[in-house]
Structures are given as C-alpha cells and as structure tokens.
mmCIF file of C-alpha atoms and ligand atoms in Angstrom:
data_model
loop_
_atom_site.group_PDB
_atom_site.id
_atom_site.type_symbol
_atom_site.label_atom_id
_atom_site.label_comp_id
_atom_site.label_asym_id
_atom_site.label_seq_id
_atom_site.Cartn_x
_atom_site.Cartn_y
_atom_site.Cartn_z
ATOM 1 C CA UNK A 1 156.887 -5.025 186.592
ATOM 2 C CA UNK A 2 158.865 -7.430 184.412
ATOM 3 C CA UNK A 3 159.138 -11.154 185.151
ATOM 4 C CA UNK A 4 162.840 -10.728 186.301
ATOM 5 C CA UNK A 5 161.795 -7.622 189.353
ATOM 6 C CA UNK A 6 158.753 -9.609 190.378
ATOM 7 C CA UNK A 7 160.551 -12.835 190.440
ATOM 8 C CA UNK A 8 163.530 -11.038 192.779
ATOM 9 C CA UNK A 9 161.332 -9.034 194.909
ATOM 10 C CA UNK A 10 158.938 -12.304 194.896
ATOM 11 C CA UNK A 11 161.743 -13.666 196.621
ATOM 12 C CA UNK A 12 162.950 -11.740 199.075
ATOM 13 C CA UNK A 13 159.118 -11.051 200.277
ATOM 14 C CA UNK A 14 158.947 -14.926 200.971
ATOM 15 C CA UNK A 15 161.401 -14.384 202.529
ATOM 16 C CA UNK A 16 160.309 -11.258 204.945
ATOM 17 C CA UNK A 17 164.227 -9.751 203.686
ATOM 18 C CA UNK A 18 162.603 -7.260 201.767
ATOM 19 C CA UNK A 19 164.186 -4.140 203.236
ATOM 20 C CA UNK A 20 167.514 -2.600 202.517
ATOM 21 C CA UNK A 21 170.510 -3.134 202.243
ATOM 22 C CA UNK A 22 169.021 -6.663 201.018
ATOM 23 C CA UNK A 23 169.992 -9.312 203.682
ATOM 24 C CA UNK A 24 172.430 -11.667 201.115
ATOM 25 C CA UNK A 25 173.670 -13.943 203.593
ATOM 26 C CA UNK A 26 170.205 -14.362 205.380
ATOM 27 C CA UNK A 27 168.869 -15.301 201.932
ATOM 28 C CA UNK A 28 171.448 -17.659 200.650
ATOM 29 C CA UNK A 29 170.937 -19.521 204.170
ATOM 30 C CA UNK A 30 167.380 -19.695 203.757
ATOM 31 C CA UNK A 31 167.673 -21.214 200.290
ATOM 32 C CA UNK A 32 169.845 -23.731 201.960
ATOM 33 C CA UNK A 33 172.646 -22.993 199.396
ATOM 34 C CA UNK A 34 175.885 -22.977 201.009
ATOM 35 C CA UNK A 35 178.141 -20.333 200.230
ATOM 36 C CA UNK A 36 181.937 -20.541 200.247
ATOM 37 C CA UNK A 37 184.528 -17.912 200.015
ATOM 38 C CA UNK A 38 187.228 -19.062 197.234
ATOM 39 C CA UNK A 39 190.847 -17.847 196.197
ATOM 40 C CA UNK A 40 189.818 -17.612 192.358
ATOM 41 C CA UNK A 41 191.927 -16.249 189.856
ATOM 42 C CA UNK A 42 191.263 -13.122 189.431
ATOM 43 C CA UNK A 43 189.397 -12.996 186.493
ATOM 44 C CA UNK A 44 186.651 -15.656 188.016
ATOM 45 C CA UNK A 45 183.679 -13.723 190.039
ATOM 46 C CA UNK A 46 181.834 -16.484 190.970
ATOM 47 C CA UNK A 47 180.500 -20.020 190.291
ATOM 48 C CA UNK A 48 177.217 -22.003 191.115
ATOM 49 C CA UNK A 49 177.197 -25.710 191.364
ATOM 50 C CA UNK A 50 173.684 -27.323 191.543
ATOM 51 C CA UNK A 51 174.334 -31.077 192.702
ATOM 52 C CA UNK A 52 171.015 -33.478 193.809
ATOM 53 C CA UNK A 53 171.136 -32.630 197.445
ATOM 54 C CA UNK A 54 173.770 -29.679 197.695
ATOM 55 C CA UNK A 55 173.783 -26.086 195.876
ATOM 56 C CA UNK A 56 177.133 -24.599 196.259
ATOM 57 C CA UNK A 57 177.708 -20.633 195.357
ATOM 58 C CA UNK A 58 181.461 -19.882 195.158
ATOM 59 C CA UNK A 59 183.033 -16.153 195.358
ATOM 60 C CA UNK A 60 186.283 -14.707 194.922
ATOM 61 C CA UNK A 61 187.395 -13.428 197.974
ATOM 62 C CA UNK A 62 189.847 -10.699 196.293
ATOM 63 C CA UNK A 63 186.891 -9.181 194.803
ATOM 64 C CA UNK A 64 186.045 -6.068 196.679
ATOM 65 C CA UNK A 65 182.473 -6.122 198.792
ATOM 66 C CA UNK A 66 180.260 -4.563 196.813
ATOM 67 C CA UNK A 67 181.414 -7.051 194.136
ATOM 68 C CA UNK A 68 180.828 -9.863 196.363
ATOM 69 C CA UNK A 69 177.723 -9.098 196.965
ATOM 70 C CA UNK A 70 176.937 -8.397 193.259
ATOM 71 C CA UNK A 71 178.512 -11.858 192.236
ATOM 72 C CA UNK A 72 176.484 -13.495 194.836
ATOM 73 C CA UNK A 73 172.986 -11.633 193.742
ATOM 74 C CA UNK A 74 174.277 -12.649 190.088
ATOM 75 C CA UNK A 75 174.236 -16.124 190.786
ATOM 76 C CA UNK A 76 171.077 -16.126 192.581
ATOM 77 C CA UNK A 77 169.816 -15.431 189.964
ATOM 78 C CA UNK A 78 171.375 -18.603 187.769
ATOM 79 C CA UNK A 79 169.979 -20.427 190.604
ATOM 80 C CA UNK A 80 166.118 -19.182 190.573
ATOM 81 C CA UNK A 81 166.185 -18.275 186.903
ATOM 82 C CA UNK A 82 168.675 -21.163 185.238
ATOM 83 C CA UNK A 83 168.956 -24.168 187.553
ATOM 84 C CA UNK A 84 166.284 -26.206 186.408
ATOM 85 C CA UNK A 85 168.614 -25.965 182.519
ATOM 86 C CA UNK A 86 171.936 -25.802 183.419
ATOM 87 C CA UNK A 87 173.840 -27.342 186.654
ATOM 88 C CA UNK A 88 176.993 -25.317 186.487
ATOM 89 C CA UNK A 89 177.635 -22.026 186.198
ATOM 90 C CA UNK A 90 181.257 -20.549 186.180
ATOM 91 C CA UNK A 91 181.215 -16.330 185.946
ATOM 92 C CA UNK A 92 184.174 -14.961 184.466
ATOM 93 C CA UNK A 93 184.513 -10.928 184.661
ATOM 94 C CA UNK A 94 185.419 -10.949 180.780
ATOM 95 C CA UNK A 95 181.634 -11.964 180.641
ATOM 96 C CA UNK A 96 179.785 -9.428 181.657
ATOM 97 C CA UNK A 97 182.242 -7.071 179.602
ATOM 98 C CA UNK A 98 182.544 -9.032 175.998
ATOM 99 C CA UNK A 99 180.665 -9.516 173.673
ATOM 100 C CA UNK A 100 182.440 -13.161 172.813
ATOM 101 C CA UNK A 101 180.101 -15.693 174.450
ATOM 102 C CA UNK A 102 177.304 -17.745 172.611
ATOM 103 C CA UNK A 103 173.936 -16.365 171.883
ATOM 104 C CA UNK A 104 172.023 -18.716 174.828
ATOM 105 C CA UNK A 105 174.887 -17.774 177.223
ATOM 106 C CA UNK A 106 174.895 -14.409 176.512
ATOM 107 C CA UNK A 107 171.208 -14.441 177.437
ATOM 108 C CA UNK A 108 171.137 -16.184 180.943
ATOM 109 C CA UNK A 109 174.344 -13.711 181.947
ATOM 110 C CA UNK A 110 172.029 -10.854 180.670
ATOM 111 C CA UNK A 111 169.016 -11.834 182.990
ATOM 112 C CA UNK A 112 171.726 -13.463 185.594
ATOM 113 C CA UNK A 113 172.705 -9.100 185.930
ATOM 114 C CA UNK A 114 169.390 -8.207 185.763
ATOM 115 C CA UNK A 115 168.283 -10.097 188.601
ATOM 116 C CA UNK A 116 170.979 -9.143 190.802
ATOM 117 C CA UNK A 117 170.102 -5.193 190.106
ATOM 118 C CA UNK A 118 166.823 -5.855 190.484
ATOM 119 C CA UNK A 119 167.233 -8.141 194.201
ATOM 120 C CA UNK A 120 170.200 -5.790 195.495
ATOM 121 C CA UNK A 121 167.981 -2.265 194.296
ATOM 122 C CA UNK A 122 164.461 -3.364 195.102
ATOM 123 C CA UNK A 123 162.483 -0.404 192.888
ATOM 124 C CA UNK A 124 160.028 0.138 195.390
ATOM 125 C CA UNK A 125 162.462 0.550 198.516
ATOM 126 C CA UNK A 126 164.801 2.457 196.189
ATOM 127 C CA UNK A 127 161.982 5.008 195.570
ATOM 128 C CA UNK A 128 161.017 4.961 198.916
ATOM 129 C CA UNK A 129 164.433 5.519 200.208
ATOM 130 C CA UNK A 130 165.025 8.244 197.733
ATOM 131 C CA UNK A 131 161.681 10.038 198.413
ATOM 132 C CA UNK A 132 162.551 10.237 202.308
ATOM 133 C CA UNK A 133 165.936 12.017 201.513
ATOM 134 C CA UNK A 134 165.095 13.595 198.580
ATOM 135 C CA UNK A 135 165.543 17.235 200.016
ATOM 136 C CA UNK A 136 169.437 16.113 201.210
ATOM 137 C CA UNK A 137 169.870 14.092 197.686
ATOM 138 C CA UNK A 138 168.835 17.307 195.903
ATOM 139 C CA UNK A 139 171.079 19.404 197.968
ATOM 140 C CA UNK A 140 174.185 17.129 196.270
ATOM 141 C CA UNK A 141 175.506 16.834 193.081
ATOM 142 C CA UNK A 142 174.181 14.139 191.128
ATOM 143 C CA UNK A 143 177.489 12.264 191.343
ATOM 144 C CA UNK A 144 177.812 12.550 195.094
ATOM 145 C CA UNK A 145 173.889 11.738 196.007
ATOM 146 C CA UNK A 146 174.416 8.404 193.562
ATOM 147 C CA UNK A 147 177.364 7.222 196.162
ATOM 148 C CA UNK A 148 175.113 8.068 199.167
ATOM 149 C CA UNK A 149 172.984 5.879 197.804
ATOM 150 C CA UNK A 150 174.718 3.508 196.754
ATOM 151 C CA UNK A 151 176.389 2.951 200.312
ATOM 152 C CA UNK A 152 172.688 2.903 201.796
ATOM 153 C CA UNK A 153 171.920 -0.437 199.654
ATOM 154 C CA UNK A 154 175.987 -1.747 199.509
ATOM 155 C CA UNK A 155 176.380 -1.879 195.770
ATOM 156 C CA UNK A 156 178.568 -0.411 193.424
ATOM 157 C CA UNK A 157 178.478 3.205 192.468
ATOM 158 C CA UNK A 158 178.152 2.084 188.725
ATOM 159 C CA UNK A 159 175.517 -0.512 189.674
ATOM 160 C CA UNK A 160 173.562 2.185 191.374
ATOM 161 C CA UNK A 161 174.302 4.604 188.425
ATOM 162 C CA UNK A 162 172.817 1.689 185.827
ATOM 163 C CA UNK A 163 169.973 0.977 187.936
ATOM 164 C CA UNK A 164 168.764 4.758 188.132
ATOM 165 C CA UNK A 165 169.060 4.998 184.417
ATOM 166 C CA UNK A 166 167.614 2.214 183.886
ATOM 167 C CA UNK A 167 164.476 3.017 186.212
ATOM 168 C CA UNK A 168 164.527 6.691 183.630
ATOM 169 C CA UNK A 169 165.087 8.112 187.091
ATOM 170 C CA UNK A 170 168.336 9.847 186.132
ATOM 171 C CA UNK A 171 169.748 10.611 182.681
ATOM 172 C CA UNK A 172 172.713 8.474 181.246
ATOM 173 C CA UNK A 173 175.885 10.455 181.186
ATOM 174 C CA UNK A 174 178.628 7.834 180.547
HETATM 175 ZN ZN1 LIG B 1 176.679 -15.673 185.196
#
C-alpha cells in the first residue's frame, strides 16, 4: 500500500470509522475541524483555513452531495498531507481539470485527489463489499454495477469508475 492509502485508512482506523459509506462528518468532528457550508461561486469547491487554534473546511453548498463529500475528503487530505507547509488552501474546479497551475501546486492537488479516493473507497472494504455481491454485480452491466456501487460508498459514478481502474479491477473505457 502506498503512503497516501495507508495514511487515509490509517486514519479512519484511529478513528474506529473504517466502514462504509466512510463517516465524513464523524471524522471532521473528531479532528476538531469545523466545517461550514458556504455560498461559493460556483467555480470554488472548497477551501481549508489552518489558523493556531481553529481549522476551518469550507464547501460550496450548490455542489451536488457526492461532490460535497468529495471536496470535503479532498481537503482532508490538504489538512493531514499539506498543513504543516501551507495554511490556506482555496480549491477551484478548474484545478482538478487544467493543466495551468504551478508544478508544487499541481502536486499537493494530485495527492489532495488521491487521498480523498483512497479515504471515501477504502480498497479493502471496496473488495470486500464487491466480493459479497459479486454474483448480483456480475449479473449487471458493467456500467450499471459501477452506480450500485457507487451509491453503496456515496461518491461519484466517475470517482468510483477512476478508483476501479485505478485498483486494475476494471478496464478503462473513457
Ligand atoms: Zn486542493
């Protein structure tokens, strides 16, 4: 396991949330960050403030709830992986599209996504979960079993389709 899965699933073991769909709120409040819904424009996701005493994780309440939840697993992961560098983090959607952002920036956004895939799509549990169905998921199409599964851990139908190609458990066909 890479540095980035241990470090997510590291976390949510310490924090007995590891089970799915991954227990977001439960963790942010056990971090002691506070979390605050925001009225962003649209193309801001998310932002993570790290003061002395406080850590503040902002979201854009237009964003749909899988997004949400991705934004707030994304900057998580500025938090555990970044915070001790940087104090502010501001997540633009452009970002995780373009290619237009400094090398070091690029970087942290890069392992920023990779930690939220990895602490909203545990490997293990997704394995697990997958193993226990697998007669149903094989009775699907591949498209159709990747949204049932997707809804079982509340993420994104493309974040579960990355993930599984990523974890060479399905073949990339976009
Ligand atoms: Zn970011």
């Amino acid at each position: 396991m890479n540095k980035i899965e241990s470090t997510a699933v590291n976390l949510l073991k310490k924090h007995d949330l590891f089970d799915y769909p991954v227990d977001l709120p439960k963790l942010v409040q056990s971090l002691d960050i506070k979390m605050i819904p925001h009225e962003f424009d649209d193309d801001v996701s998310g932002m993570l403030i790290i003061d002395d005493n406080q850590v503040t994780l902002g979201y854009n309440v237009r964003d749909g709830k899988e997004r949400k939840r991705f934004t707030i697993a994304h900057e998580l992961g500025h938090y555990v992986l970044h915070g001790n560098k940087n104090k502010l983090f501001l997540d633009k959607k452009s970002v995780y599209f373009r290619n237009n952002i400094n090398s070091a920036n690029k970087k942290q956004e890069i392992e920023a996504n990779r930690f939220a895939a990895a602490i909203l799509m545990p490997t293990e549990l997704l394995v697990k979960h997958i193993e226990q169905k697998i007669d149903f998921y094989d009775s699907l199409e591949e498209e159709e079993a990747i949204e049932k599964i997707a809804f079982e851990f509340k993420v994104s139908k493309i974040s579960m389709t990355y993930r599984l190609v990523n974890l060479g458990m399905i073949e990339k066909n976009f």
